[in-house]
Coordinates of C-alpha atoms in Angstrom, one line a residue:
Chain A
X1432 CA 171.2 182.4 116.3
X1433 CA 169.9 182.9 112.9
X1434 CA 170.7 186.0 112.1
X1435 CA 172.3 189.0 113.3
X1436 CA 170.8 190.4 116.2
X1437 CA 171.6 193.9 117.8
X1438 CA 170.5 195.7 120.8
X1439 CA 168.6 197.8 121.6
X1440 CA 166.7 198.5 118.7
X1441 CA 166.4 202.0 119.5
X1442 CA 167.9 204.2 121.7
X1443 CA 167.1 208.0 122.8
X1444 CA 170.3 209.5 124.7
X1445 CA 171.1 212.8 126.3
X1446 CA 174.2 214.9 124.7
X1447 CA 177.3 214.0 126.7
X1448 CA 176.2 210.5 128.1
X1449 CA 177.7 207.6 126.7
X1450 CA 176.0 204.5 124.7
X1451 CA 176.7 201.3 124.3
X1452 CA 175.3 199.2 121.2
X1453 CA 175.6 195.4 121.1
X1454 CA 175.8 193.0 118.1
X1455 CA 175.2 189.2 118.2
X1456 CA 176.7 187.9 115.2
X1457 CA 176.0 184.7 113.4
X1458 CA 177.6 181.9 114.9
X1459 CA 180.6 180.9 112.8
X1460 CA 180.9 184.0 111.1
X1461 CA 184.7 185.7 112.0
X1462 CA 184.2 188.4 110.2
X1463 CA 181.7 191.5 111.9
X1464 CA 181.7 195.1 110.6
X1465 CA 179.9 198.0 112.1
X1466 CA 178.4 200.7 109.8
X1467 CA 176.4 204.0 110.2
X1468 CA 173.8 205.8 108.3
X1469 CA 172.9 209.0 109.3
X1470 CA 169.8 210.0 107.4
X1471 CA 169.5 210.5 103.8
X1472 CA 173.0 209.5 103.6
X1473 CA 174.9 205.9 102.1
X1474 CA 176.6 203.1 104.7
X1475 CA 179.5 204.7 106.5
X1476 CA 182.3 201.7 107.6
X1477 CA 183.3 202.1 111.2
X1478 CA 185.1 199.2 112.4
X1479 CA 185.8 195.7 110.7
X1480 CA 187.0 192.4 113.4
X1481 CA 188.4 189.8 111.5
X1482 CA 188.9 186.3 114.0
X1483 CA 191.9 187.4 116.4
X1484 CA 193.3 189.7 113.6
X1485 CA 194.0 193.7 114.8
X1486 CA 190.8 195.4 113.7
X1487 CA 190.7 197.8 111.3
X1488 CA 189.4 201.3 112.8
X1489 CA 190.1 203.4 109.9
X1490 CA 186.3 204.6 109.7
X1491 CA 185.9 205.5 113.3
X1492 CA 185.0 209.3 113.4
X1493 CA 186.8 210.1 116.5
X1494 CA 188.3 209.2 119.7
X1495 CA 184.8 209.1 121.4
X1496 CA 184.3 205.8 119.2
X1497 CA 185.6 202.6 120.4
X1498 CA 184.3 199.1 120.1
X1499 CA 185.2 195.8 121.0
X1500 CA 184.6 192.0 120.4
X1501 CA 185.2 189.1 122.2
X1502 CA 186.7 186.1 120.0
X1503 CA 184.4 185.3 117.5
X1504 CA 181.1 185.9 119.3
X1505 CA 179.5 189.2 120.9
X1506 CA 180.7 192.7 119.8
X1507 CA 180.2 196.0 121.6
X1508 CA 180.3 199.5 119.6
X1509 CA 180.9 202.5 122.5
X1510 CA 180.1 206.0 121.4
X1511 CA 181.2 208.5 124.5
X1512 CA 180.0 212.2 125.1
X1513 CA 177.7 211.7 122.4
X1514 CA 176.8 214.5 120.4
X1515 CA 173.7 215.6 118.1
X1516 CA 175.9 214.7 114.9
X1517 CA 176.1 210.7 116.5
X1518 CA 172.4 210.3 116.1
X1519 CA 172.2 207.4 113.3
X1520 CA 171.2 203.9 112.3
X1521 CA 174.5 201.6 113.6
X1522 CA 174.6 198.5 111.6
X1523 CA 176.5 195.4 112.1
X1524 CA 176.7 193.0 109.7
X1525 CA 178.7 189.4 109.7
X1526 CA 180.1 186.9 107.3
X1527 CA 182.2 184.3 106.7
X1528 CA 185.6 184.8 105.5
X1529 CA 187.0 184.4 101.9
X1530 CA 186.2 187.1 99.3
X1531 CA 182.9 187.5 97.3
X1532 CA 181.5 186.5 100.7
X1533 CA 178.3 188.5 101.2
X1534 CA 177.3 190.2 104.8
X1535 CA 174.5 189.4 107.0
X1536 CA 173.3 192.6 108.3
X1537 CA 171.0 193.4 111.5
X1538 CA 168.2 195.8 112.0
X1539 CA 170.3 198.2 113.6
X1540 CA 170.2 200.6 116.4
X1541 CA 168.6 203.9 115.8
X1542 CA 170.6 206.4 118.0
X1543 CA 169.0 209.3 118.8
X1544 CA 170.9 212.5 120.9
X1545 CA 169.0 215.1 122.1
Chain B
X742 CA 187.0 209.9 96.9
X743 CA 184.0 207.7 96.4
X744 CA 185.3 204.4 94.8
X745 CA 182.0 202.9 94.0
X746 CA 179.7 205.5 92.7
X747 CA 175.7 205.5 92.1
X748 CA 175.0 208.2 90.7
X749 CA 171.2 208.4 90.4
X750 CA 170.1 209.1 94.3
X751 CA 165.9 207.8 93.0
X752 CA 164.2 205.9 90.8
X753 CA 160.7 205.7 89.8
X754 CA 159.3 203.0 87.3
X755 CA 156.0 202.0 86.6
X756 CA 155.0 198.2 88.1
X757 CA 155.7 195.7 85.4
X758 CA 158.1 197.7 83.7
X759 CA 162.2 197.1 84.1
X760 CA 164.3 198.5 86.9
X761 CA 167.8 199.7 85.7
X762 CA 170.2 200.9 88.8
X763 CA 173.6 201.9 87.8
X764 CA 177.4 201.4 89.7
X765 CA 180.6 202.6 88.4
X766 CA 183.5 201.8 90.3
X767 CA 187.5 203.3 90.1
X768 CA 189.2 200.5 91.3
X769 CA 190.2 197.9 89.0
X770 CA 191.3 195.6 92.1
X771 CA 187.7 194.9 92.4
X772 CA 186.8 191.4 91.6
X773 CA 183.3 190.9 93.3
X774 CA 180.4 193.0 93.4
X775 CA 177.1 192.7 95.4
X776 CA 173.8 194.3 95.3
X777 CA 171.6 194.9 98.7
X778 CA 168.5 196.2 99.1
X779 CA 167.5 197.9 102.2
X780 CA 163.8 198.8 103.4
X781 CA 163.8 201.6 106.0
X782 CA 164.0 200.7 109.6
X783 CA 165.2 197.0 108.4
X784 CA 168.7 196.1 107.8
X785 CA 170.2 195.8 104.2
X786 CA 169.9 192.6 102.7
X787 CA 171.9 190.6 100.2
X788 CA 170.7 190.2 96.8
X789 CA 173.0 189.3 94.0
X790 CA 176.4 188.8 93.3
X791 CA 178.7 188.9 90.7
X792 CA 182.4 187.8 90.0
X793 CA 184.7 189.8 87.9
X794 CA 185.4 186.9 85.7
X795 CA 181.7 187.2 84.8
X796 CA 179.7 189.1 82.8
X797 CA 176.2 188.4 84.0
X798 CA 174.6 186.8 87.1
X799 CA 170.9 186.4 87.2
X800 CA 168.6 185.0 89.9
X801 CA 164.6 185.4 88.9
X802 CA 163.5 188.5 88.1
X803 CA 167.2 189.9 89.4
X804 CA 170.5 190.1 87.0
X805 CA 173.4 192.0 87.3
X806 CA 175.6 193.0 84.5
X807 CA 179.2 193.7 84.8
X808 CA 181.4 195.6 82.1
X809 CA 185.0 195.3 83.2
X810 CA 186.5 197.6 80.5
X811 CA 184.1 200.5 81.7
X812 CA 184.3 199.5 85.4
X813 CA 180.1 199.5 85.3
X814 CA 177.8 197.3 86.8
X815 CA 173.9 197.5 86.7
X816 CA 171.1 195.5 87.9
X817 CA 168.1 194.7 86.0
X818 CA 164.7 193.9 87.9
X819 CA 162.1 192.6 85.2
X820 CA 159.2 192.8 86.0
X821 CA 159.3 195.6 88.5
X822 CA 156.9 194.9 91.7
X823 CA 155.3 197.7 94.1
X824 CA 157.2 195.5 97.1
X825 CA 160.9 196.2 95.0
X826 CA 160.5 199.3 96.2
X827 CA 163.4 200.5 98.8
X828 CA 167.3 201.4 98.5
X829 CA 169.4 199.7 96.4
X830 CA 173.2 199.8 97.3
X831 CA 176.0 198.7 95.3
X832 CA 179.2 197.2 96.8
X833 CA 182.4 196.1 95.6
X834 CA 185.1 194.0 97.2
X835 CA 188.8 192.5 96.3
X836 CA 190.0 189.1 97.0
X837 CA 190.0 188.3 100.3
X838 CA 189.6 191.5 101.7
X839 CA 186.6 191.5 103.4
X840 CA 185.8 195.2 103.8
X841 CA 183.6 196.0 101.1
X842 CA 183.1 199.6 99.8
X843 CA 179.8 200.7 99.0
X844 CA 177.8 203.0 96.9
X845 CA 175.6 205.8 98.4
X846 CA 172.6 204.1 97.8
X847 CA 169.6 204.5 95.2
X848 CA 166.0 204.6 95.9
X849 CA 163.7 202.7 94.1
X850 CA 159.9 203.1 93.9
X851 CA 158.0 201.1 91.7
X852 CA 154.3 202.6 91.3
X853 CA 151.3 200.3 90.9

């Protein structure tokens, strides 16, 4: 597609039930991060996929964070037993690889847990 | 430890006027920085760039200034515009690592 596209847009969830938040990246781009901003607050990395590279998880919070991606394409972020401290924007972004490359971002997912 | 550091959380300029955000960064390794400019409820979006082997980038109304020796960066919006108005993130990246790290953000509001 053109741009990045995640789904859904927003999302309202019980404490304790798990999510799941898709991102469609831009086709051709091998390089997809997910980010978080909780409100008020600056972009927090999660996860970075680089082509069939080990991803880097360094900024998952905890174990209740996972997220996959399928080659180059689709990528699913899994947050499970959410709590109230999960509700955020999630942002994916893609881009091409090299440095000085600049990200593509989508819309996001607002993630509410009540 | 925040490597890439804006310090001023808000902004507010008169329309017409310029718009000065500041980044500092720790990291010498850095050797490309980006600005972004987020509304609320949209994602960010990719402004200007700028290579470490450059001083100054500009693109219309936009340019970004980098000082290497004081690891500072700034981006100049002349003349400011009521639509300018959103967050304004920093970020900074080094060779071909693609994880950038980012600034906390600034908030801009340019008053009509």
């Amino acid at each position: 597609g053109a741009g990045v596209s995640q789904s859904p847009s927003n999302k309202v969830t019980e404490k304790g039930k798990d999510v799941e938040l898709r991102c469609d990246p831009i086709s051709g781009h091998t390089a997809l991060y997910w980010y978080r901003q909780r409100l008020g607050q600056g972009l927090e990395f999660l996860i970075y996929f680089q082509g069939n590279s080990a991803p880097d998880k360094s900024g998952l919070p905890s174990d209740r964070f996972s997220a996959e991606r399928t080659g180059e394409s689709v990528s699913t972020l899994t947050i499970q037993r959410t709590q109230q401290e999960d509700s955020a924007v999630y942002l994916c972004a893609s881009s091409l690889v090299g440095g000085g490359q600049s990200y593509t971002f989508g819309s996001g997912t607002r993630l509410t847990v009540v | 430890d925040q490597q890439v550091k804006q310090n001023s959380p808000s902004l507010s300029v008169q329309e017409g006027r310029i718009s000065i955000l500041n980044c500092d960064y720790t990291n010498s390794m850095f050797d490309y920085f980006l600005w972004y400019k987020k509304y609320p409820a949209e994602g960010p979006t990719f402004l200007i760039s700028i290579s470490s082997i450059k001083d100054k980038n500009e693109d219309g109304r936009f340019t970004v200034f980098l000082n290497k020796s004081a690891k500072h960066l700034s981006l100049h919006i002349v003349p400011s515009q009521p639509g300018d108005s959103a967050v304004y993130f920093c970020a900074a990246g080094a060779g071909n690592n693609r994880k950038l790290i980012w600034g906390l953000g600034t908030s801009l509001a340019v008053n009509p």
